[in-house]
Amino acid sequence: MEPVNPAGICLLLLSMAGYFFALRGLWRIRFWFVPLFCAAGISLFLFIGALAGKLILFADLSLSAGLAGFACFLARACRKKLSFPGWTLERVCIGTGILVFLFLSLCLKLTHYDNFSHWALMVKYLLGAGKLPGADTVLIPFRDYPPGISLFLFYICRYAGHAQGILLLAQNSVLLACFLAIFGIVRERRRFLLFSFLAMGCSMLSYLNLTVRINNLLVDFLLPLLALGSVSYSLGEQKDSRLLAGQILLLGFTGIVKSTGLFFAGTAGLYALGRWIRKGRKEKRGVFKGILGALLLAAGAAAPFLLWQEHLRTDLAGFQGKFQISGISGVGESAPPDPWEAESSGEPAGKELRPRILEKFLKTALNPSDRAFQALVFCVFFTGALSIYVRLERKPSWKPWRILAPVLLLTLVYYGGLLYLYLYFMPEEEALRLAGFERYACSGVTLSAGLLLLWAEGRLEGSFSVGIDERGAYRAYSSPAAKRRYQYAVLGTFLLAVNFLYSEIGGLLAIREEYEASLPARAEALVGDRWYPGGEADKKRYLIIASDEEGQVSSGEVRYVFRYFLWSPYVEAAAGLTDRELEEVGKEYDCVIRLP
């Protein structure tokens, strides 16, 4: 398998174009939602194939179906039966931003530890073995993680190549597809302010993703964006059949991206059900049709998650999950503890430690330096300021407190779930240090802030006192002063959006420049990135000698990074060994590697 396959990239692009044509031209899905539907539909199709043990066949069928769609597109184009959307200012701006981030993705490398302990490791296994890992697959520690996004990355890399830039391009294409879907709620396309306002809000959401950035495959930022894309589709789609089918795809995919995806899919699903019921009352839809549609939506959205649970019960019978993994023994007293072995052997915190965990949780959640807390305070302040403006301008229909209350309640429920996880499920050591709290909290607050953004866009769109009719924008303002205010608002929101995006791009470029000094870069330069036929793992036993700067050995980072690049489960890491200790311990291994 080649790191980059130009011929495969061409086939993949043509296949994607075929899917775009089928969804946009035949199924009449609006342009803004088409990329997200492609990603979700392909992923669910591959999910069914993976559960059936036919992953490679289903991937080839998916590519072939897209190519067939492209052939139909060419046939209709030759008969001049197609109309192409024109280029507008908002499409040029959004398209330019998307192309910049996609191109930048190709130039980035993986750095976060979790890529090498699960996310990239899982994709590498799928590409090599062509199947889901079984209960006896030692190399994949988190075999109970749902494989939703991993399957889509596998699909892209199977044809485009397995380079890390291709992996990131595939992941970020789904992220950008979610952002594109958010713009689908705009109904009045000739009001550029609506697009600049949404662009500003979406770019500000990136502040909550600074813990992992987009140069990694972690899904904590993807989950709330998928939920926001689903909510946007509920607001933007009017036809019943397309609404039900589309939500089944989006919610079903969200539920198998990660175990916590059930919360985000459930939130978006409840909103979709509410819209379905309200829409039915407005259109005087029959009771039977309304109940049947609601049942179909709930059952279809939950089906992928339930199928995965059945897979865990049958094909992974006896496997106890993340906290019950038995690893390979260490290197004696000098060897650092394996973090996943610590989790597997650790018990949840006892009753005597729960008050301590609760106290630390509350202090951390209410810490002014925490990004999630800062974002929540900003949302409350924004809603309060808007309430004052509404009262002064006498706009009773806005009622900002009506959206703030459910959003805060949703955030409290999410934080309550996090606290429950730390108190009763996480091993004692993990719970005491609130492992991953910042990332998890930012994920939940991203959903809350995004919902406020969608609500604010709807109120902004309905606030124009003069509509745009067939005469165009010439008389689209009540007065010259109103037009000036509109222009200032466009300029301000546009500059803020560009500023946040420029900051994100600058941060990614800085990370790229510093990559050569990172642990993954040094490991790959030392041992290469090994791919074996059929995904077979290397059976040799390796010992990595490295310094424990920043806890890279004691945290298990060195071990898992080298496991990924060596593609061997028999990798141990040690620090601080004397020459005599190294001579004695080294006899137990086939190869000893010293990391400079």
Coordinates of N, CA and C in Angstrom, one line a residue, residues 3 108-111 116 124 162-165 515-516 518-531 558 561-566 593 595-596:
P3 N 2.0 5.2 0.4 CA 1.6 6.4 1.2 C 0.7 7.3 0.5
L108 N 0.3 18.3 7.5 CA 0.4 18.1 8.9 C 0.7 16.7 9.3
K109 N 1.1 16.4 10.5 CA 1.4 15.1 11.0 C 0.7 14.9 12.3
L110 N 0.5 13.6 12.7 CA -0.1 13.2 13.9 C 0.8 13.5 15.1
T111 N 0.3 14.0 16.2 CA 1.1 14.3 17.3 C 0.5 13.8 18.6
F116 N -2.0 7.2 18.6 CA -1.1 6.0 18.5 C -1.6 4.9 19.5
K124 N -5.0 1.9 10.9 CA -3.9 1.1 10.3 C -4.2 -0.4 10.4
H162 N -2.0 5.8 2.6 CA -2.0 5.8 4.1 C -1.2 6.9 4.7
A163 N -0.7 7.9 3.9 CA 0.1 8.9 4.5 C -0.7 9.6 5.6
Q164 N 0.0 10.1 6.6 CA -0.7 10.8 7.7 C -1.5 12.0 7.3
G165 N -0.9 12.7 6.2 CA -1.7 13.9 5.7 C -3.0 13.4 5.1
Y515 N 7.3 20.0 14.6 CA 7.1 18.6 14.5 C 8.3 17.8 14.6
E516 N 9.4 18.2 14.0 CA 10.6 17.4 14.0 C 11.2 17.1 15.3
S518 N 9.3 16.5 18.0 CA 8.3 15.8 18.7 C 8.6 14.3 18.8
L519 N 8.0 13.6 19.7 CA 8.3 12.2 19.9 C 7.9 11.4 18.7
P520 N 6.7 11.5 18.1 CA 6.4 10.7 16.9 C 7.4 11.0 15.8
A521 N 7.8 12.2 15.6 CA 8.8 12.4 14.5 C 10.1 11.7 14.7
R522 N 10.6 11.7 16.0 CA 11.9 11.1 16.3 C 11.7 9.5 16.2
A523 N 10.6 9.0 16.6 CA 10.3 7.6 16.5 C 10.3 7.1 15.1
E524 N 9.5 7.9 14.2 CA 9.4 7.5 12.8 C 10.8 7.5 12.1
A525 N 11.6 8.6 12.4 CA 12.9 8.7 11.8 C 13.8 7.6 12.3
L526 N 13.6 7.0 13.4 CA 14.4 6.0 14.0 C 14.1 4.6 13.4
V527 N 12.8 4.3 13.4 CA 12.4 2.9 13.0 C 11.5 2.8 11.8
G528 N 11.1 4.0 11.2 CA 10.2 4.0 10.1 C 8.8 3.7 10.4
D529 N 7.9 3.7 9.4 CA 6.5 3.4 9.6 C 6.2 2.0 8.9
R530 N 6.1 1.0 9.7 CA 6.1 -0.4 9.1 C 4.7 -0.9 8.9
W531 N 4.5 -1.4 7.6 CA 3.3 -2.0 7.2 C 3.6 -3.4 6.7
V558 N 5.7 6.8 25.0 CA 6.8 6.2 24.2 C 6.4 4.8 23.7
V561 N 3.6 5.0 21.0 CA 4.1 5.5 19.7 C 4.9 4.5 19.0
F562 N 5.8 3.8 19.7 CA 6.7 2.8 19.0 C 5.9 1.6 18.6
R563 N 4.8 1.3 19.4 CA 4.0 0.2 19.0 C 3.3 0.4 17.6
Y564 N 2.9 1.7 17.4 CA 2.3 2.0 16.2 C 3.3 1.9 15.0
F565 N 4.5 2.5 15.1 CA 5.4 2.6 14.0 C 6.1 1.2 13.8
L566 N 6.4 0.5 14.9 CA 6.9 -0.9 14.7 C 5.9 -1.9 14.3
I593 N 16.3 -0.6 21.5 CA 16.4 0.7 20.7 C 16.5 1.8 21.7
L595 N 16.3 5.8 22.2 CA 15.8 7.0 21.6 C 16.6 8.2 22.0
P596 N 17.2 8.9 21.0 CA 18.1 10.0 21.3 C 17.3 11.1 22.1

